[in-house]
XYZ file of N, CA and C in Angstrom:
558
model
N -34.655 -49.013 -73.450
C -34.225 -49.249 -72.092
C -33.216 -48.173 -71.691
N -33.311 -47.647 -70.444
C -32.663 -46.913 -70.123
C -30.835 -47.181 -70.027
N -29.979 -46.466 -70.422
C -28.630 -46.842 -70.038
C -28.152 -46.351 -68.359
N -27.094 -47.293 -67.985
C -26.789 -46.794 -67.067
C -25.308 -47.744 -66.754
N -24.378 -46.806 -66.114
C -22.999 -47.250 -65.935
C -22.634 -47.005 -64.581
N -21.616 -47.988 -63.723
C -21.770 -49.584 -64.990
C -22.885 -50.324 -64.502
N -23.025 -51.518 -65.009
C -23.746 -52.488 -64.601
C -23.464 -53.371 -63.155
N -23.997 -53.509 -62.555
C -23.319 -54.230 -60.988
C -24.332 -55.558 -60.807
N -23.784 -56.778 -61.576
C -24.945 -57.739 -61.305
C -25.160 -58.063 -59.710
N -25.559 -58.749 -59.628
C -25.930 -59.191 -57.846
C -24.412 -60.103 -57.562
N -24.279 -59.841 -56.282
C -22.921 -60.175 -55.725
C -21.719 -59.386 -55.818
N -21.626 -58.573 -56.781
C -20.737 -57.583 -57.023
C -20.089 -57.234 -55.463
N -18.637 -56.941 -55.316
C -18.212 -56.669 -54.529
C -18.069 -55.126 -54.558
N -18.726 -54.306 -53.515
C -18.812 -53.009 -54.157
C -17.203 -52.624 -52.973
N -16.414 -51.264 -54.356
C -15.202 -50.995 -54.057
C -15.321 -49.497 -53.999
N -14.050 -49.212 -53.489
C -13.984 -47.621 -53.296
C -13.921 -46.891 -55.038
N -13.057 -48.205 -55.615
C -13.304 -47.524 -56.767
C -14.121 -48.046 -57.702
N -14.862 -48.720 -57.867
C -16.357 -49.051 -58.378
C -17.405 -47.597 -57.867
N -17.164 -47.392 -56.397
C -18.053 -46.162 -56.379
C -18.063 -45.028 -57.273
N -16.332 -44.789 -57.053
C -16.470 -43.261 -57.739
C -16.501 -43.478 -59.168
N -16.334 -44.635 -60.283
C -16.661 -44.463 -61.348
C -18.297 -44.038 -61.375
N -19.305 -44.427 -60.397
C -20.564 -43.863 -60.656
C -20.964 -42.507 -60.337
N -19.721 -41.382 -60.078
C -19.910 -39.920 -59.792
C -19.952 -39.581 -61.130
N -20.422 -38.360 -61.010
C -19.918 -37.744 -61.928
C -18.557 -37.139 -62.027
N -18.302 -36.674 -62.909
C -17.023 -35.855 -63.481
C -17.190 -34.436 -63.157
N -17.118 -33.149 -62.484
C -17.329 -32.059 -62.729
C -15.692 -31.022 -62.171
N -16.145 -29.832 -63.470
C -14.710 -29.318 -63.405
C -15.013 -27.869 -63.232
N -14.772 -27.589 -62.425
C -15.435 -25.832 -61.805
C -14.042 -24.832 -62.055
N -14.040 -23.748 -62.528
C -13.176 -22.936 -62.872
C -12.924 -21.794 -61.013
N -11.486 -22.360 -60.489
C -11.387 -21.699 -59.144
C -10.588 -20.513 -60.079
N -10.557 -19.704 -60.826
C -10.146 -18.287 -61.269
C -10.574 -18.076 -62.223
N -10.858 -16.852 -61.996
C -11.347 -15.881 -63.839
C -9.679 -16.685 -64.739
N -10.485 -16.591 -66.186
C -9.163 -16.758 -66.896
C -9.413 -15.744 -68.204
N -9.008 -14.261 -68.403
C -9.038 -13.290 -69.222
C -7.970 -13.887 -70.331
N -8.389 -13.850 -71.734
C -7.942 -13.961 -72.627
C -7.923 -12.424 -73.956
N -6.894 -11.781 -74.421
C -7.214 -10.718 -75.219
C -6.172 -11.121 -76.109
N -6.665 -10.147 -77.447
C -6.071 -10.352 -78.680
C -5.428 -11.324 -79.424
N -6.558 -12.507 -79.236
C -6.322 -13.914 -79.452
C -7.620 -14.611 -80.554
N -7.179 -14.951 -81.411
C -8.546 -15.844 -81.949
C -8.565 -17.270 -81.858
N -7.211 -17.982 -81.510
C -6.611 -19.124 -81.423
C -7.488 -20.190 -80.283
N -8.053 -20.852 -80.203
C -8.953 -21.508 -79.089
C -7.599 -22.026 -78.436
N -7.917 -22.182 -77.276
C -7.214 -23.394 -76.521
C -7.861 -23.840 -75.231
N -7.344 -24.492 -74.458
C -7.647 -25.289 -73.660
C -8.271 -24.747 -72.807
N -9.382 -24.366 -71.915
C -9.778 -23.534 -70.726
C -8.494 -24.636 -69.623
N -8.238 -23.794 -68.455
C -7.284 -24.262 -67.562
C -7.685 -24.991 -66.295
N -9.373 -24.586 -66.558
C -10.027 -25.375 -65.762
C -11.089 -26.642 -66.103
N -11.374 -26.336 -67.322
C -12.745 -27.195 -67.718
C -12.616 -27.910 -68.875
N -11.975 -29.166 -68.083
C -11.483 -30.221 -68.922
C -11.198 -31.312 -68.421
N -11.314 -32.601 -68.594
C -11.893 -34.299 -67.890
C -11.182 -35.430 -68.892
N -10.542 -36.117 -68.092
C -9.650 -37.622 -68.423
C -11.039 -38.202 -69.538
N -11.135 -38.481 -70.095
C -11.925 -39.767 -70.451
C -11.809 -40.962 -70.658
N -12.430 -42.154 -70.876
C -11.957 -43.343 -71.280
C -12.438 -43.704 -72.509
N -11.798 -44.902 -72.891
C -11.844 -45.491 -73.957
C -13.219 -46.342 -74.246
N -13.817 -45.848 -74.881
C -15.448 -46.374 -75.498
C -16.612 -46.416 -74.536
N -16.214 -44.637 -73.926
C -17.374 -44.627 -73.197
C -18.506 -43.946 -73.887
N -19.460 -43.377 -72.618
C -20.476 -42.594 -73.367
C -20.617 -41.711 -71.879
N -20.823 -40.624 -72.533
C -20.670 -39.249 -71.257
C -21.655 -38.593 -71.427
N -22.728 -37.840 -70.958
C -23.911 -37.085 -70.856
C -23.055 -35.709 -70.379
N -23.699 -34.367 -70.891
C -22.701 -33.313 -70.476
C -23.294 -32.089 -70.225
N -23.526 -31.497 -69.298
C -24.355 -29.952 -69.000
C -23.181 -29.342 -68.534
N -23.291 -27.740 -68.302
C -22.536 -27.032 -68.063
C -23.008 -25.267 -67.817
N -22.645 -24.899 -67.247
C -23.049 -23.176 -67.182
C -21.865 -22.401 -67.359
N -21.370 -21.596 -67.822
C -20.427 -20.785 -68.188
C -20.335 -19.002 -68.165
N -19.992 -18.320 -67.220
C -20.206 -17.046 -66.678
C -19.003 -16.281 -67.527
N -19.480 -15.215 -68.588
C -18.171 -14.554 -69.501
C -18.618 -13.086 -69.855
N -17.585 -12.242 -69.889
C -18.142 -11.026 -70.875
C -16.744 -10.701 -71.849
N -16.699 -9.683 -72.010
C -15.935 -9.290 -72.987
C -16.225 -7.716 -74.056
N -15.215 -7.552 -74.778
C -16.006 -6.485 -75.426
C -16.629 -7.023 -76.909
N -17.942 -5.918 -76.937
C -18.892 -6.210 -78.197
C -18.175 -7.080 -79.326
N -17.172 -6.324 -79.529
C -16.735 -6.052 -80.400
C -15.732 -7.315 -81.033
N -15.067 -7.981 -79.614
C -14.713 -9.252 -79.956
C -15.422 -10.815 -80.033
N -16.622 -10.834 -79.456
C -17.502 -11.625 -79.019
C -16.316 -13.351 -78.359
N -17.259 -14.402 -77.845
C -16.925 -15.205 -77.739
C -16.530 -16.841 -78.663
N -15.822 -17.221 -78.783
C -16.001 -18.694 -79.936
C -15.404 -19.716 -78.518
N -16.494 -20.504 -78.685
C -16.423 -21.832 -77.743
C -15.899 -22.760 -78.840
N -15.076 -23.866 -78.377
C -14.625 -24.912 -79.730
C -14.601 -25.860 -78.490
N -14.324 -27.505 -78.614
C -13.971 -28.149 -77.897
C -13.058 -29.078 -78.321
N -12.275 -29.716 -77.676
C -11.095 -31.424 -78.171
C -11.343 -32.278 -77.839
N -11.418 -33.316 -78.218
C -11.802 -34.634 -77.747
C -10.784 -35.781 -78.499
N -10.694 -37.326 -77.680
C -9.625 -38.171 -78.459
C -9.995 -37.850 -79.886
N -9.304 -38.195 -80.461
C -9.593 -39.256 -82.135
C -10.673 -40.195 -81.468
N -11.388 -40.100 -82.902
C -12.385 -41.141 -83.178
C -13.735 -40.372 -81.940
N -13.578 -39.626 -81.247
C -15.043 -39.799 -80.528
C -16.111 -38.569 -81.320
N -16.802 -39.069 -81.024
C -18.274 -38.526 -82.041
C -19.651 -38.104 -80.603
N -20.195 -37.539 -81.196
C -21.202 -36.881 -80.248
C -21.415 -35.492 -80.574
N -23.103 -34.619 -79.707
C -22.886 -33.551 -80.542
C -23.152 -32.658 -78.951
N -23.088 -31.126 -79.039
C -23.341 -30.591 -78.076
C -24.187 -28.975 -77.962
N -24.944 -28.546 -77.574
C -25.493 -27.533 -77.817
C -25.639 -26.447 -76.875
N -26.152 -25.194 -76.737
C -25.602 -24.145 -75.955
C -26.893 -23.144 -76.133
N -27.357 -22.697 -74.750
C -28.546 -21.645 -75.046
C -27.560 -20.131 -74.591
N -27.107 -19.437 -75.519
C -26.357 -17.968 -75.190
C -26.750 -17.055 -76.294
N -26.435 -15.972 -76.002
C -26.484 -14.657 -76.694
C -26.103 -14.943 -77.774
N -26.645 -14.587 -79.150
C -26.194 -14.111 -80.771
C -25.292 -13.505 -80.451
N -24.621 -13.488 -81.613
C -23.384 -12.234 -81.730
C -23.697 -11.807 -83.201
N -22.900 -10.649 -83.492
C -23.816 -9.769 -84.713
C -22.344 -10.800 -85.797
N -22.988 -10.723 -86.457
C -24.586 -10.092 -87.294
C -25.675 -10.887 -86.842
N -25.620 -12.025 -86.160
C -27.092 -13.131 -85.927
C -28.306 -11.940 -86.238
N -29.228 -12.503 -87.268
C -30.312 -11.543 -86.917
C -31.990 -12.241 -86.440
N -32.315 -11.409 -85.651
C -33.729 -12.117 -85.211
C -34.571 -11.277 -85.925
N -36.002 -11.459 -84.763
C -37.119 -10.669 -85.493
C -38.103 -10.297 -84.259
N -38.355 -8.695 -84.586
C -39.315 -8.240 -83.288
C -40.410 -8.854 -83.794
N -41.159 -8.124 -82.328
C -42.279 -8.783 -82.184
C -43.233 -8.004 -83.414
N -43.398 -7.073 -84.344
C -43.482 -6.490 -85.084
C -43.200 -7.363 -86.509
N -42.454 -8.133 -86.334
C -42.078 -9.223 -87.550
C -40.456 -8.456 -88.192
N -40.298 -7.367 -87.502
C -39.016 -6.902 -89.086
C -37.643 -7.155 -88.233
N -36.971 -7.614 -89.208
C -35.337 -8.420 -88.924
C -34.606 -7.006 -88.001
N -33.507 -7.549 -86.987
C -33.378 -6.327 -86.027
C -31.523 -7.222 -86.021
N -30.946 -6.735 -85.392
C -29.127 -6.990 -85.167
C -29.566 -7.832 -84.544
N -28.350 -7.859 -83.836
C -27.897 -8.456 -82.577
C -27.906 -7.434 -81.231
N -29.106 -6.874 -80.640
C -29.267 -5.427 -79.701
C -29.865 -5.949 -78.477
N -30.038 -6.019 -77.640
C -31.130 -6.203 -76.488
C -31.965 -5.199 -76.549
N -33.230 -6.001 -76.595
C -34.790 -4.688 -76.845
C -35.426 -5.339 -75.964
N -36.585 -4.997 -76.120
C -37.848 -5.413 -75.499
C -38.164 -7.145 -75.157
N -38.014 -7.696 -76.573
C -38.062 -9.069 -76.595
C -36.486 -10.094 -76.090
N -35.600 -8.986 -75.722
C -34.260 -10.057 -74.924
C -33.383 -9.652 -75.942
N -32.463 -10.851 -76.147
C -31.022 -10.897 -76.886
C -31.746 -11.886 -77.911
N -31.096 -11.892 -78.930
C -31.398 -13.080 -80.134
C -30.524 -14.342 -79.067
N -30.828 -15.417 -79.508
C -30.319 -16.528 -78.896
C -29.767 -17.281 -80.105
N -28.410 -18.286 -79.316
C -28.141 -19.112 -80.442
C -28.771 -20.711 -79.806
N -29.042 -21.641 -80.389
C -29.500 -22.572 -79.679
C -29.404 -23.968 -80.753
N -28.435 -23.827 -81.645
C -28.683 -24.930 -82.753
C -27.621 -26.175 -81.623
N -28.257 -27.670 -82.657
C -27.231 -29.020 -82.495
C -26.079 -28.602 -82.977
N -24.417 -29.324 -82.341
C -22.943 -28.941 -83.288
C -22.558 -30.833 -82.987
N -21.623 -31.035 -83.856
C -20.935 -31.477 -83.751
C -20.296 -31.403 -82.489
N -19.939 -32.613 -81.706
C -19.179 -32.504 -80.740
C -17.983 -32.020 -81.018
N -17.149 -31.516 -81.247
C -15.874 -30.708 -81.713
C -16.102 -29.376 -82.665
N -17.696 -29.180 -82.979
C -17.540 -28.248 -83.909
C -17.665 -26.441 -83.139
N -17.068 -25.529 -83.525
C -17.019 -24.102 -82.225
C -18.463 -23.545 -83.022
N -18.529 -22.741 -81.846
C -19.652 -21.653 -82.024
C -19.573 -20.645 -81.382
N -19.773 -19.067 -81.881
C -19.409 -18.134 -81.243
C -20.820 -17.446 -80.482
N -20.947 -16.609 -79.257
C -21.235 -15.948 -78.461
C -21.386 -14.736 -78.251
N -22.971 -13.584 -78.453
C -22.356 -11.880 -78.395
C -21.748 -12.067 -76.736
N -20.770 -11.016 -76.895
C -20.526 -9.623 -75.994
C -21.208 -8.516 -75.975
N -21.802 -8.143 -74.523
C -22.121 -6.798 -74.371
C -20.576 -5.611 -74.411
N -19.757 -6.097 -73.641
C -19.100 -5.257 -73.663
C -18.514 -5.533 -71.998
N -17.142 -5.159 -72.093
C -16.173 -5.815 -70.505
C -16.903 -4.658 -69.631
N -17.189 -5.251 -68.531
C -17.663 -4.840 -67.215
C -19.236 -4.219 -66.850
N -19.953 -4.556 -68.428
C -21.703 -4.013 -68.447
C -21.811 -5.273 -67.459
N -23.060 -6.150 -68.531
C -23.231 -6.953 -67.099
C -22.677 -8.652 -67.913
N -21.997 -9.518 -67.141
C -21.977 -10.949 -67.623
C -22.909 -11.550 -68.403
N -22.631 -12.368 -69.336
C -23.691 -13.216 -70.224
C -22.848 -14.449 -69.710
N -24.168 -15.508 -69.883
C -23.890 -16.951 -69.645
C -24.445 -17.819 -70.308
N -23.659 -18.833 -70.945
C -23.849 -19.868 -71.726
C -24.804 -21.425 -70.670
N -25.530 -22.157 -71.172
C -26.136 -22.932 -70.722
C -25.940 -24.037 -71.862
N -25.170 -24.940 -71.536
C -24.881 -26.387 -72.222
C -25.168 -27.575 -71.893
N -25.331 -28.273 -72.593
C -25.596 -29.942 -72.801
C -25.077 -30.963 -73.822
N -24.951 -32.120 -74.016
C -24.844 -32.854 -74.905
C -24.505 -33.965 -74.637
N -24.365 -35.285 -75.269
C -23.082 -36.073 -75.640
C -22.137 -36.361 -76.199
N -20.967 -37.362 -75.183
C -19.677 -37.462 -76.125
C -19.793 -38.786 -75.864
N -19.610 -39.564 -77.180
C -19.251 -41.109 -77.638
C -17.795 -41.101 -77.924
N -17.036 -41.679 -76.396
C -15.199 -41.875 -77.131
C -15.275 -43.071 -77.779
N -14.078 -42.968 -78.513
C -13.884 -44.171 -79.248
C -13.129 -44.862 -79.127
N -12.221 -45.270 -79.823
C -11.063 -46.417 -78.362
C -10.153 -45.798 -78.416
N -9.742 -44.702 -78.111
C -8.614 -43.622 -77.790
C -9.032 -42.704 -76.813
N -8.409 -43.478 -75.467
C -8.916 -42.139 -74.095
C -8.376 -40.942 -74.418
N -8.498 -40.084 -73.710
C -7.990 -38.664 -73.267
C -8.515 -37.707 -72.747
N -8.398 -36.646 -73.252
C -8.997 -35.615 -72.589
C -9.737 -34.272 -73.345
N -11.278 -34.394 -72.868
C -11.931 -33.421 -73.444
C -11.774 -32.251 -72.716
N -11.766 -31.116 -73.590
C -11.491 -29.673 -73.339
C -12.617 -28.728 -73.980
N -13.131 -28.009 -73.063
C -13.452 -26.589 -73.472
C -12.396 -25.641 -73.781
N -12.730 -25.513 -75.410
C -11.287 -24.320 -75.791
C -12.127 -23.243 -76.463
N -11.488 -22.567 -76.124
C -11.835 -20.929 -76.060
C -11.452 -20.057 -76.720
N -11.827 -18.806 -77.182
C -10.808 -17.260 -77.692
C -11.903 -16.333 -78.367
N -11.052 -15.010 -78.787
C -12.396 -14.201 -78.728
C -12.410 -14.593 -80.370
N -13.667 -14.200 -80.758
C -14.379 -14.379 -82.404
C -13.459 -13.881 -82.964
N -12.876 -12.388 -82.671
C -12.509 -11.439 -83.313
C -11.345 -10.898 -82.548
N -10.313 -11.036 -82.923
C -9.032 -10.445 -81.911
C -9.265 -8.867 -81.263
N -9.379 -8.491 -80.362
C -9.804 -7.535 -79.545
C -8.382 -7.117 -78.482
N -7.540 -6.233 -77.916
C -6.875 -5.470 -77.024
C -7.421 -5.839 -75.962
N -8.754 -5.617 -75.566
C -9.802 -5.776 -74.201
C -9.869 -7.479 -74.102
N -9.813 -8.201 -73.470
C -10.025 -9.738 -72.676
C -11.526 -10.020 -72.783
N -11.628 -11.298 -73.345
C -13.182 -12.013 -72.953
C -12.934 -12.548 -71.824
N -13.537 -12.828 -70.648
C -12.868 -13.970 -69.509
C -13.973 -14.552 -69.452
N -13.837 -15.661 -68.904
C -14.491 -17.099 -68.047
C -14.263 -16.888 -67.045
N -15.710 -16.557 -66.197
C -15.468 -16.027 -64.740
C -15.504 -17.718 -63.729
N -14.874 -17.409 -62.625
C -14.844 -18.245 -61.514
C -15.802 -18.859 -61.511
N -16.255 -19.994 -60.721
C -17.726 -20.934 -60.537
C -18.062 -20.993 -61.745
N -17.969 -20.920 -63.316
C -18.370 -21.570 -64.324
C -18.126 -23.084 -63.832
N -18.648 -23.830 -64.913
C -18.537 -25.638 -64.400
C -19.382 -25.957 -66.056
N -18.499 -27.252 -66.338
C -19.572 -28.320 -66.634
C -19.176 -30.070 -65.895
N -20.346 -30.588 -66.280
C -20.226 -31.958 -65.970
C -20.667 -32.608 -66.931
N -19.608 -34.245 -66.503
C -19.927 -35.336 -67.344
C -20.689 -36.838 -66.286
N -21.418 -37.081 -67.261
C -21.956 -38.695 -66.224
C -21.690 -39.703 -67.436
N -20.861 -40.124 -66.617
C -20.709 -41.860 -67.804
C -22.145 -42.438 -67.935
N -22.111 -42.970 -68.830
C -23.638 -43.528 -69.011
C -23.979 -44.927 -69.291
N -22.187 -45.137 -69.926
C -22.195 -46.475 -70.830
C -20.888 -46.707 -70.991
């Protein structure tokens, strides 16, 4: 059976705030936020949501970044104690990731003919994963996310935290209009 939050049996008095618990959650980044010579994740300043206590959240997101090669990106996230869930991400390899041409023989992390290697595995909801860089000001790469988060009975607040793979002089940034969203579900 499908889930869906909340439940409104018949008669329910519908309220201003009964409505907006059935929005979604979404957190759009109104400024670039450049980060350099940092490996330390922390909090993005924009893309991050209250949660409650023993919910269940459905989660997509798009994320607009570059940086240099050389430092690539590591996405990590925070969530209360106790919440569990996992989340996944269609973006660029970063080297060493290695793929395979269309030829069959193992190649870097390069853009050829056949694209960028992609990363695309399940994580742990809290577990990071890093991102190539082309390099600051070629052209933007963008992350494409999803998942769930199961809180547990400790609200707070989930965060996209951030920093480069590799401490770098040059800034990775999170450009403006990135976003993700959450839909309670349960």
């Amino acid at each position: 059976m499908a889930e869906s939050y909340p439940s409104i049996p018949a008669g329910t008095k519908l309220t201003a705030a009964l409505l907006r618990s059935m929005l979604p959650l979404v957190a759009r980044k109104t400024a670039d936020t450049p980060r350099a010579a940092t490996t330390t994740a922390t909090a993005d300043p924009h893309l991050q949501f209250d949660v409650v206590a023993n919910a269940v959240y459905v989660m997509d997101g798009w994320i607009k970044y570059d940086g240099p090669s050389a430092a690539d990106l590591n996405v990590d996230w925070s969530a209360p104690s106790g919440a569990l869930g996992e989340w996944y991400c269609w973006g660029a390899g970063h080297s060493p990731v290695v793929t395979f041409s269309a030829a069959g023989a193992a190649q870097l992390d390069t853009q050829g003919g056949r694209g960028y290697p992609a990363r695309m595995e399940t994580n742990d909801i809290t577990a990071a994963r890093s991102f190539g860089c082309l390099g600051t000001g070629i052209t933007p790469l963008t992350l494409t996310l999803g998942g769930i988060l199961r809180v547990g009975s400790t609200a707070g607040t989930y965060s996209c935290d951030w920093a480069q793979l590799v401490s770098d002089a040059s800034p990775v940034t999170l450009y403006t209009d990135s976003w993700l969203r959450l839909q309670r579900i349960a």
